Coordinates of C-alpha atoms and ligand atoms in Angstrom, one line a residue:
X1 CA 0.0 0.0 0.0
X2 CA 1.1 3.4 -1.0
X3 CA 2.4 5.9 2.1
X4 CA 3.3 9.7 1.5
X5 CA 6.5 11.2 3.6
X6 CA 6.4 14.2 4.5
X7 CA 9.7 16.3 5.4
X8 CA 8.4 19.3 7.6
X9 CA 9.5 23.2 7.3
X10 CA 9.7 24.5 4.0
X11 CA 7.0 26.8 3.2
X12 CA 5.2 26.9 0.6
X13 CA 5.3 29.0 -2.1
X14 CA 3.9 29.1 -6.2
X15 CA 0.7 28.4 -7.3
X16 CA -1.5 25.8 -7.0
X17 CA -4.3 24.6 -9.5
X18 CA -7.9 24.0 -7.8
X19 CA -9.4 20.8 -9.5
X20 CA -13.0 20.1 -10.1
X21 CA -15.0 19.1 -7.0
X22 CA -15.2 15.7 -6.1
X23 CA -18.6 15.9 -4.5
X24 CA -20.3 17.6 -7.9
X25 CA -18.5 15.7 -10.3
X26 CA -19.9 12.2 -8.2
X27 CA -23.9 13.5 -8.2
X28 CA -23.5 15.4 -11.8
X29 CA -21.9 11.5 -13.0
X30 CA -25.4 10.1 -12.0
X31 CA -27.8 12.6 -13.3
X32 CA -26.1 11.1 -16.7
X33 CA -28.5 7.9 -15.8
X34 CA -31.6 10.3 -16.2
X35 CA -31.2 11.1 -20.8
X36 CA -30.9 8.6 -23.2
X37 CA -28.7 11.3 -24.6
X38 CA -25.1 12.4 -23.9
X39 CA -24.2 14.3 -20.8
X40 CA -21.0 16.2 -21.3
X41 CA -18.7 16.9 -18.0
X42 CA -15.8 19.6 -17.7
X43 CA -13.1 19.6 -15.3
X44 CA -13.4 16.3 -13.8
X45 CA -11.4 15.4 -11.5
X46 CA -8.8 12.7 -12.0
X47 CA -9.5 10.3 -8.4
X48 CA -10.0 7.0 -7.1
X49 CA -14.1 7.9 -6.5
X50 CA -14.5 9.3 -10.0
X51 CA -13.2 5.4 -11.2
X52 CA -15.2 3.3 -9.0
X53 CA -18.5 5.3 -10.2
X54 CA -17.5 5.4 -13.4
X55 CA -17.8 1.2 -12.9
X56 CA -20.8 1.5 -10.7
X57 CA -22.7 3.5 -13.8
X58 CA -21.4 0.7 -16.3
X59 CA -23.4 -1.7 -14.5
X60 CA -26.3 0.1 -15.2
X61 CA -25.7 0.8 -18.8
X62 CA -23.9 4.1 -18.7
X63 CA -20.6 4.2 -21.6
X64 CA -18.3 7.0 -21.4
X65 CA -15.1 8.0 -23.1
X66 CA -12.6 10.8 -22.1
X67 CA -11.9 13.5 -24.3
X68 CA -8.6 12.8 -25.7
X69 CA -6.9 16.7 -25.4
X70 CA -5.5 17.4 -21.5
X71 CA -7.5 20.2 -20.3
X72 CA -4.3 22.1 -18.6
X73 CA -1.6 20.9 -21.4
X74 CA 1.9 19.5 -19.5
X75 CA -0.1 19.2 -16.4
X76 CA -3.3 17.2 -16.9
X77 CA -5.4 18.4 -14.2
X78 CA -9.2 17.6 -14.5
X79 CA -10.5 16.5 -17.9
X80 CA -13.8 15.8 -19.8
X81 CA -15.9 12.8 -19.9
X82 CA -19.0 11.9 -22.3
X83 CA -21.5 9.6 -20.4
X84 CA -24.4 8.4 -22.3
X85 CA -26.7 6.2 -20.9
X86 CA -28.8 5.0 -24.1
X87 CA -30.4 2.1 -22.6
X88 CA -30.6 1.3 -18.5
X89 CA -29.8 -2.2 -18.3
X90 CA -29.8 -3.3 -14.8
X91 CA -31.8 -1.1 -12.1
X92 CA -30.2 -2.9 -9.6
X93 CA -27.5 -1.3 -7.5
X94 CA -25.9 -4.4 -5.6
X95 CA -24.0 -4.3 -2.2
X96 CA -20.5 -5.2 -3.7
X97 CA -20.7 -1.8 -5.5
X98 CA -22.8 0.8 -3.2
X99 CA -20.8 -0.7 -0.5
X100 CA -17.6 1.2 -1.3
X101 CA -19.1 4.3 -1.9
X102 CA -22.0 5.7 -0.3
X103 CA -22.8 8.6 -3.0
X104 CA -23.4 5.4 -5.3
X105 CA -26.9 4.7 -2.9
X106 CA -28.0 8.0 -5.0
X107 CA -28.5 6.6 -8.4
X108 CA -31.8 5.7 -7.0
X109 CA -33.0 9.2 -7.9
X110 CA -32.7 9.0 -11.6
X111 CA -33.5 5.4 -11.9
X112 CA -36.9 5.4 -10.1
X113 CA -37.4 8.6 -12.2
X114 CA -36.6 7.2 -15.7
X115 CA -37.8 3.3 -15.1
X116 CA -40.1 3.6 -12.7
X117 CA -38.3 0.4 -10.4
X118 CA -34.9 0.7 -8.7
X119 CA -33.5 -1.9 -6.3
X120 CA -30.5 -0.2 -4.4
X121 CA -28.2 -2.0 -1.4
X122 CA -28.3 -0.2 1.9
X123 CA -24.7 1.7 2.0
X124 CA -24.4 0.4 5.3
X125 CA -22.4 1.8 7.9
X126 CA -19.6 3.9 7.6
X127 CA -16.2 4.9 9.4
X128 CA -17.7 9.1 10.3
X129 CA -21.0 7.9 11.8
X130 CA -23.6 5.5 11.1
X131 CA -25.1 8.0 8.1
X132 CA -28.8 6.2 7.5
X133 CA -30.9 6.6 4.6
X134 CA -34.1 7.5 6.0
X135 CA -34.2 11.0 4.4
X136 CA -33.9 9.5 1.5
X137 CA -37.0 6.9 2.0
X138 CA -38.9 9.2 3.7
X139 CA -38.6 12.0 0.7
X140 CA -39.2 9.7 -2.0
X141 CA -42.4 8.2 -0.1
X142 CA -43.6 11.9 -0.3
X143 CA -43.3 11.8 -4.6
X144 CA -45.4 8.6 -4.5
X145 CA -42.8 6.5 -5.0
X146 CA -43.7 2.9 -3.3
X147 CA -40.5 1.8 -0.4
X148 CA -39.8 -1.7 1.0
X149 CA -36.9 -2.6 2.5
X150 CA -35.6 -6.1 2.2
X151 CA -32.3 -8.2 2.9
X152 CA -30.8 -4.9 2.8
X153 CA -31.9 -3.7 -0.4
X154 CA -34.0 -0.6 -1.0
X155 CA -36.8 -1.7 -3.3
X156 CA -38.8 1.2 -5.0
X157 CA -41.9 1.2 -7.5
X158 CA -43.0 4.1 -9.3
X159 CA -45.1 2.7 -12.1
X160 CA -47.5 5.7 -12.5
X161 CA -44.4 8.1 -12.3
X162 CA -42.8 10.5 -9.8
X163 CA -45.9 12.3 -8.6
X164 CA -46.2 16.0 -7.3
X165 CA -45.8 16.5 -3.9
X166 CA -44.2 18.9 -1.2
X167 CA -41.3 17.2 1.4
X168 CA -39.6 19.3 4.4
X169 CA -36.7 17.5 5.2
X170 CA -36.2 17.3 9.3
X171 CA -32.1 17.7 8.7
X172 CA -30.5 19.1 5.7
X173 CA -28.8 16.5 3.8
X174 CA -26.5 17.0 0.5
X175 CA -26.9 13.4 -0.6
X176 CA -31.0 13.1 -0.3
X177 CA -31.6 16.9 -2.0
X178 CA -29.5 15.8 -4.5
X179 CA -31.9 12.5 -4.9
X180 CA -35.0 14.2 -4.7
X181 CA -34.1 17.0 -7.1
X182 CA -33.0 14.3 -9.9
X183 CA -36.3 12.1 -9.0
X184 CA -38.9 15.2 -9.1
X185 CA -37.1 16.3 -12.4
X186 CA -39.3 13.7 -14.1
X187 CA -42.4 14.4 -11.9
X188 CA -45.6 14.2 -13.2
X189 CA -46.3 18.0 -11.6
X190 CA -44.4 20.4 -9.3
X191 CA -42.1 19.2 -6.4
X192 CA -41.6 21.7 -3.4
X193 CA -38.1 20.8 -1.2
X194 CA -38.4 22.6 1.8
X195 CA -35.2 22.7 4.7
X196 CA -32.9 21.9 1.1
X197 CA -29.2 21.6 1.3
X198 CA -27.7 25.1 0.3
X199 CA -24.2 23.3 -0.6
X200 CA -22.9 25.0 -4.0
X201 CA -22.6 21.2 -5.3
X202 CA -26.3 21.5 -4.7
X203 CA -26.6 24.6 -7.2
X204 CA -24.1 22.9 -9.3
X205 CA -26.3 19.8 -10.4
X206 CA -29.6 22.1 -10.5
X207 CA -27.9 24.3 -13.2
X208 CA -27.0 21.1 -15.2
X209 CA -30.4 19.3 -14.7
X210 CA -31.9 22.6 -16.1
X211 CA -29.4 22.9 -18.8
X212 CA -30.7 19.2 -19.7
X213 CA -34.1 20.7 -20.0
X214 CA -35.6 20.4 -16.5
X215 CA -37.4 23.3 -14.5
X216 CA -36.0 24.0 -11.1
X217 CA -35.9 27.2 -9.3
X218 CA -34.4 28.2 -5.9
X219 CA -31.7 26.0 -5.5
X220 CA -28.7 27.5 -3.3
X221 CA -31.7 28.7 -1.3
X222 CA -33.5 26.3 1.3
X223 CA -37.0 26.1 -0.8
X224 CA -36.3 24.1 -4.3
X225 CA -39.4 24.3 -7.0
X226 CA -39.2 21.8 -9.7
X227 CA -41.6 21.7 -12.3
X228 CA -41.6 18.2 -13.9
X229 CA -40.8 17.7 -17.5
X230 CA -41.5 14.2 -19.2
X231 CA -37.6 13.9 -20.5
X232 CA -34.4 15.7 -20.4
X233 CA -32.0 15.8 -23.1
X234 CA -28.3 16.0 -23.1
X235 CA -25.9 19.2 -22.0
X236 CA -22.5 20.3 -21.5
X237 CA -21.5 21.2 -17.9
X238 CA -18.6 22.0 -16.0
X239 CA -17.7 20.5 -12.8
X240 CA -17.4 23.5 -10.1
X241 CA -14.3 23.9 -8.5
X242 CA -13.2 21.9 -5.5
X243 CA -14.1 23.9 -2.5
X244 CA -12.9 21.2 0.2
X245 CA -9.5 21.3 -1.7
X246 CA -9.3 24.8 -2.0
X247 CA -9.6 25.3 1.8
X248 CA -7.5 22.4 2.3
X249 CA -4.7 24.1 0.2
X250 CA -5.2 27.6 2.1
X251 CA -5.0 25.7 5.3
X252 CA -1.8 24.1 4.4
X253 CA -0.2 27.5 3.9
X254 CA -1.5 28.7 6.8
X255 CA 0.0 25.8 8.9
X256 CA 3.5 26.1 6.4
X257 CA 4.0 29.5 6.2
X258 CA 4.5 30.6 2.5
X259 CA 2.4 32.5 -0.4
X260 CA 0.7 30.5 -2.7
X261 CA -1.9 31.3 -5.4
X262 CA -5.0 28.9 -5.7
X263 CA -5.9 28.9 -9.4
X264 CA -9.0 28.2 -11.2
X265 CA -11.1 28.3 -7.9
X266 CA -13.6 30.7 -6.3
X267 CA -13.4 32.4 -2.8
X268 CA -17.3 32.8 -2.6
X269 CA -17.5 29.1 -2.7
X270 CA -15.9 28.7 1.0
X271 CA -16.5 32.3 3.3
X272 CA -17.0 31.0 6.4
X273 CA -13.9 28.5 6.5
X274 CA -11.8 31.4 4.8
X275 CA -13.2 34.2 7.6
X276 CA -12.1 31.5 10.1
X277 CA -8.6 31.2 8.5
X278 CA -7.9 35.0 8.5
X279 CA -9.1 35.5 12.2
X280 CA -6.2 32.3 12.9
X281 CA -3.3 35.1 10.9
X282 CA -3.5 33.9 7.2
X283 CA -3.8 37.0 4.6
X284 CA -6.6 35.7 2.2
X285 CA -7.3 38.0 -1.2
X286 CA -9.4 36.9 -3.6
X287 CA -8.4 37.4 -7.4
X288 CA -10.1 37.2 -10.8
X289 CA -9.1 33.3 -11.2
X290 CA -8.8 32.3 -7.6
X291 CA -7.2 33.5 -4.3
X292 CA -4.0 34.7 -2.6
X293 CA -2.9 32.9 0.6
X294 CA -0.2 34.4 2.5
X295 CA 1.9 33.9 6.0
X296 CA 4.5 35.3 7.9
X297 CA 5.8 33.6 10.2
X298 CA 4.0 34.8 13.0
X299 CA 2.4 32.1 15.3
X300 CA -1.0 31.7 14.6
X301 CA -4.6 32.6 16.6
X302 CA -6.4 30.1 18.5
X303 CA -10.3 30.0 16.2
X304 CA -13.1 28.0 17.3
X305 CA -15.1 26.5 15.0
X306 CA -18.0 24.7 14.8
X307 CA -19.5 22.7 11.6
X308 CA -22.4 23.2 10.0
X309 CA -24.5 22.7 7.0
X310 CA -23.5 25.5 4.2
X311 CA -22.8 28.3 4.6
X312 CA -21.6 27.9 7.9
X313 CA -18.0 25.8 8.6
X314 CA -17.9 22.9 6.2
X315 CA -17.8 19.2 8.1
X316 CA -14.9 18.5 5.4
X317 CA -12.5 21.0 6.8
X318 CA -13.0 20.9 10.0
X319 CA -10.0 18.3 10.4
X320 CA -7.7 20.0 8.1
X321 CA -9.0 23.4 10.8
X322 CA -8.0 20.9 13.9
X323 CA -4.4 20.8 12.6
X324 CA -3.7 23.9 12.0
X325 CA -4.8 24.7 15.9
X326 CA -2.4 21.9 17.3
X327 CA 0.0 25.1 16.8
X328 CA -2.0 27.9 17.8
X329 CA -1.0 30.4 20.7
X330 CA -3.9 29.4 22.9
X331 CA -6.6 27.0 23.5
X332 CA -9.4 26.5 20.5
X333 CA -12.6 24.5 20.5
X334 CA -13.6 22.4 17.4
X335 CA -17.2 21.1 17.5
X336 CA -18.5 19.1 15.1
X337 CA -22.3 19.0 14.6
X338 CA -23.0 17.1 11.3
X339 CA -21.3 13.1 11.8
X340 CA -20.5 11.8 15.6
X341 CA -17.7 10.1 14.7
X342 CA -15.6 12.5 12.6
X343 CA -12.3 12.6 15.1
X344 CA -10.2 9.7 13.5
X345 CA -7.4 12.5 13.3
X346 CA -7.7 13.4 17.0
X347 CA -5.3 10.3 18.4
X348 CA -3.0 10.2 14.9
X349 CA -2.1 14.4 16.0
X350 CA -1.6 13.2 18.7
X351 CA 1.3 10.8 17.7
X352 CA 2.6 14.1 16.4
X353 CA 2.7 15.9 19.7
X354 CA -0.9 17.6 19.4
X355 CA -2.6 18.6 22.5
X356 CA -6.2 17.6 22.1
X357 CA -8.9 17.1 24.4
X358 CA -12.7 15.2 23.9
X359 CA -15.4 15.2 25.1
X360 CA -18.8 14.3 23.1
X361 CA -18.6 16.8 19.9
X362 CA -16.4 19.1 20.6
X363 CA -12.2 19.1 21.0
X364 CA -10.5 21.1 22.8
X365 CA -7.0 22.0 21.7
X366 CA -4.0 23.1 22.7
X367 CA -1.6 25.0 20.9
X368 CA 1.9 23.2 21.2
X369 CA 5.3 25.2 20.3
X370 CA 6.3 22.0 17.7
X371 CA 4.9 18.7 16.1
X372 CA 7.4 16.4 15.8
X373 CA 7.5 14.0 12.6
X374 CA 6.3 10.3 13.1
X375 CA 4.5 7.2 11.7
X376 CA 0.5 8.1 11.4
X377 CA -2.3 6.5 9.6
X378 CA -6.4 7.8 9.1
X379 CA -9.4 5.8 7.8
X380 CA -10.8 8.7 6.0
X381 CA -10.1 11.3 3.1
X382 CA -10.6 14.4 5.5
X383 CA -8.4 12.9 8.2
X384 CA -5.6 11.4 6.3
X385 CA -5.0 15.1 4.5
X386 CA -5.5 17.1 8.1
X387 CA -2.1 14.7 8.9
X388 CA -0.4 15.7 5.6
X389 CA -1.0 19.7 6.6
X390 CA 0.4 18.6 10.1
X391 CA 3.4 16.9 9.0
X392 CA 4.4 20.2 6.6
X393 CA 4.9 21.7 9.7
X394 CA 6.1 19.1 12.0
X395 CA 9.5 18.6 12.5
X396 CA 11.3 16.0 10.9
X397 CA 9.9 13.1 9.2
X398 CA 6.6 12.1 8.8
X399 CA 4.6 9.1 7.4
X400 CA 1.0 9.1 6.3
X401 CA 0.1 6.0 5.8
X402 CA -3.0 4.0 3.8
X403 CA -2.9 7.0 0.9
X404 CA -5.6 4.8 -0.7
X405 CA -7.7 7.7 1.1
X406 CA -6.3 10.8 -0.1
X407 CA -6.5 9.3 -3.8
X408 CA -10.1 8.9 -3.1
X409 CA -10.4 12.7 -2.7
X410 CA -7.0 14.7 -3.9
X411 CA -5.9 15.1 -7.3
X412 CA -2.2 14.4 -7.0
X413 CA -1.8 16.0 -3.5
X414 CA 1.9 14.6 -3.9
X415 CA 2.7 17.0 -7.0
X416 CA 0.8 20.1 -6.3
X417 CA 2.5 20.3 -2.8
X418 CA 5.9 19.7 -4.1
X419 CA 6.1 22.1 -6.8
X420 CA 5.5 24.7 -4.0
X421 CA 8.4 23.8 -2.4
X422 CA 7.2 21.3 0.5
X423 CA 9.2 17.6 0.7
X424 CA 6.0 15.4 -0.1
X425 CA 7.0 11.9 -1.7
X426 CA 4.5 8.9 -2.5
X427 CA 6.3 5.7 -1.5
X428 CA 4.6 2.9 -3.8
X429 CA 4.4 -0.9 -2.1
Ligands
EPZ501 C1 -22.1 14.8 1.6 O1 -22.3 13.6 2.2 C2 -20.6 14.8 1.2 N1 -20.4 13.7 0.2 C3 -19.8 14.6 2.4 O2 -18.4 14.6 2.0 C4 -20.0 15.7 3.3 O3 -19.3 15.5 4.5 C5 -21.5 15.8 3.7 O4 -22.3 15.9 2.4 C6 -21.9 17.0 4.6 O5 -21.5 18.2 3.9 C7 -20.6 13.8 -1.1 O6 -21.1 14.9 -1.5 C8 -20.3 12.7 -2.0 P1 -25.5 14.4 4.3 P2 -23.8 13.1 2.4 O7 -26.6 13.5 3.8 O8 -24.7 13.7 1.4 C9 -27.5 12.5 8.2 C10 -16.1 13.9 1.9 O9 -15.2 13.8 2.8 N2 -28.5 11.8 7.4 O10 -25.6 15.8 4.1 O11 -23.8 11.6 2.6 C11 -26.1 12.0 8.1 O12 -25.9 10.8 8.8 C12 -17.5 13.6 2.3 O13 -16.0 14.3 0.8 C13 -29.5 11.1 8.0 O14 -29.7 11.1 9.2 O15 -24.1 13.8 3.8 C14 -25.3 13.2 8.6 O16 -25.3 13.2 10.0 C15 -17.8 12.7 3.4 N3 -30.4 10.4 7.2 C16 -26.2 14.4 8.1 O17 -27.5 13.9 7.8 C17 -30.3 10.4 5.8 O18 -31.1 9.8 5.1 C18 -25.7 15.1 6.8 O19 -25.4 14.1 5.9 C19 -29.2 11.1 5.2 C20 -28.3 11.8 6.0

């Protein structure tokens, strides 16, 4: 298995170039199930997740081929894909396949949409929290759609069509707006999403599923009005920049020191995480194409922050925001309010010389003087890349082990760091 040393103290300095976002390219991939026509998507990101969908949707009768010019010549960034889904030939989703990604549960959307049947596994349990699928079921139920569950499967009839309807949801979730937004796009009627996720991946897919000819209003705001259509066509659409990894990136500098430009992104996509940031000492301008991140070497504020559905403090930074406070001048407080078991990094900082405290949601920190390089390890993307940002400014050597994680989320991590300057090497085997 692949590990990533990690040789801490050089800041960072160049430019970095944002790829598309992981978590619009994975629900814009499905929507591709909802034409019989071609679905065009831009800046793609090249990762592990992309790949196993990519199979997932070729089990249900989705081809695809990659445009053969590189996007960002010499560097290969991102690139575009054609998925065309002519005929659906299996509307079952089985265990082997949702089971190693969850977002793959959400194919249920267009499938019950365009077939009118979908059998979909249970995604099962998961290493952040137990993350159920009730909102899903329950939403669904409220479009006429017709749930059983058995020996962990989903089962869902539609054979009248997704009807009109209205659904609050009791908790925003990304995942099941996403669903019920593909799904009502077919409606026989108008669908009303009340309590909607406001996530800019959320916006992302309505502006697609409308440029493929469906009617939805509002989305990006917590009410979302679709007007069925009876079929959408096919579109060309570009993959929004990666927010996660943008943050991630002006965290790192932050933790480093340095000045780095994030290309091809957009500060609007992350103000609450970048407000954070420049209360902790980082000097954040936006620009035409991206932002500026800069550092001195002053020490850095203690921040607290707590998560929350957008536009507050994104769950996905909040480990990344944990390791930059191991070195804060003061004591910070890091709750997280969206999964209960999102801490993984806690104990691996710790093998680092962090000073963290918890209890129930929230981790207390400590500001230490120095990490000090060692052997770490994290069973989830956020985690493993909140150790990478630690070890840039630990001292010494560090080891991140099981990188299988960080390919599931960051496009070349290894390459974008070093060509800023940092000692970052994948060690294959
Ligand atoms: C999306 O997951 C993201 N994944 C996650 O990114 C992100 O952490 C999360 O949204 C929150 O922002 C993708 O976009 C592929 P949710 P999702 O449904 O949609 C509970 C990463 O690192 N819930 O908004 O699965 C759930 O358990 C990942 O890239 C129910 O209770 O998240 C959680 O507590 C990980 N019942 C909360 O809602 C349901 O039926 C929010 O989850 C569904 C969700």
């Amino acid at each position: 298995m692949d590990r990533i040393r990690i040789v801490g103290g050089n800041p960072l300095n160049g430019v970095i170039p944002i790829s598309g976002a992981k978590n619009a390219a994975l629900p814009l991939m499905i929507a591709s199930l909802l034409t019989d026509d071609t679905l065009t998507l831009e800046n793609v990101p090249r990762l592990a997740d992309v790949e196993q969908l990519i199979r997932i949707l070729g089990n249900h009768g989705v081809d695809y081929s990659v445009n053969g010019r590189r996007e960002r010549q010499g560097e290969g960034y991102s690139r575009t894909i054609h998925f065309t889904a002519r005929h659906i030939v299996d509307t079952t989703a089985p265990y082997e396949l949702v089971s190693k990604m969850r977002a793959s549960f959400w194919v249920i959307g267009p499938l019950i949409a365009r077939m009118g049947e979908a059998r979909v596994s249970l995604p099962g349990g998961c290493a952040i929290g137990t993350r159920p699928v009730d909102l899903f079921i329950d939403g669904l139920k409220a479009l006429g759609v017709e749930i059983e569950i058995e020996g962990g499967y989903v089962n869902a009839r539609a054979p009248n069509g997704i009807q009109a309807g209205a659904y609050e949801f009791p908790k925003v979730s990304v995942g099941a707006t996403h669903v019920l937004m593909m799904a009502a796009s077919l409606a026989n009627g108008t669908v009303e999403i009340r309590n909607a996720a406001r996530e800019p991946e959320v916006t992302n897919l309505a502006d697609c599923l409308n440029a493929m000819g469906a009617r939805i209003s509002g989305a990006g705001t917590s009410t979302i009005i679709i007007e069925g259509v009876s079929a959408l066509s096919g579109a060309r659409h570009r993959v929004l920049p990666d927010r996660i990894e943008t943050g991630t990136y002006a965290m790192a500098v932050a933790m480093a020191g340095g000045d780095v430009t994030l290309e091809d992104t957009n500060a609007n996509l992350l103000d609450s995480a970048l407000d954070s940031l420049r209360a902790a000492g980082a000097d954040i301008t936006p620009t035409n194409s991206g932002l500026h991140v800069r550092r001195n070497g002053a020490g850095l504020d203690p921040v607290d922050v707590a998560t929350d559905p957008f536009p507050g403090f994104p769950t996905d930074l909040q480990a990344q925001f944990m390791a930059l406070m191991t070195r804060a001048r003061g004591t910070s407080k890091i709750t997280e309010t969206i999964f209960e078991n999102r801490f993984m990094h806690v104990q691996e900082l710790a093998r680092l010389g962090a000073d963290i405290a918890l209890s129930g949601q929230t981790a207390t920190v400590k500001g230490v003087e120095t990490l000090n390089g060692a052997q770490v390890m994290a069973t989830d993307l956020r985690a493993s890349v909140s150790l990478v940002i630690a070890g840039l400014a630990a001292e010494g050597e560090t080891v991140v082990n099981r990188v299988y994680h960080l390919d599931r989320g960051f496009e070349r991590l290894e390459e974008k760091l070093t060509r800023c300057g940092a000692v970052v090497e994948r060690i294959s085997g």
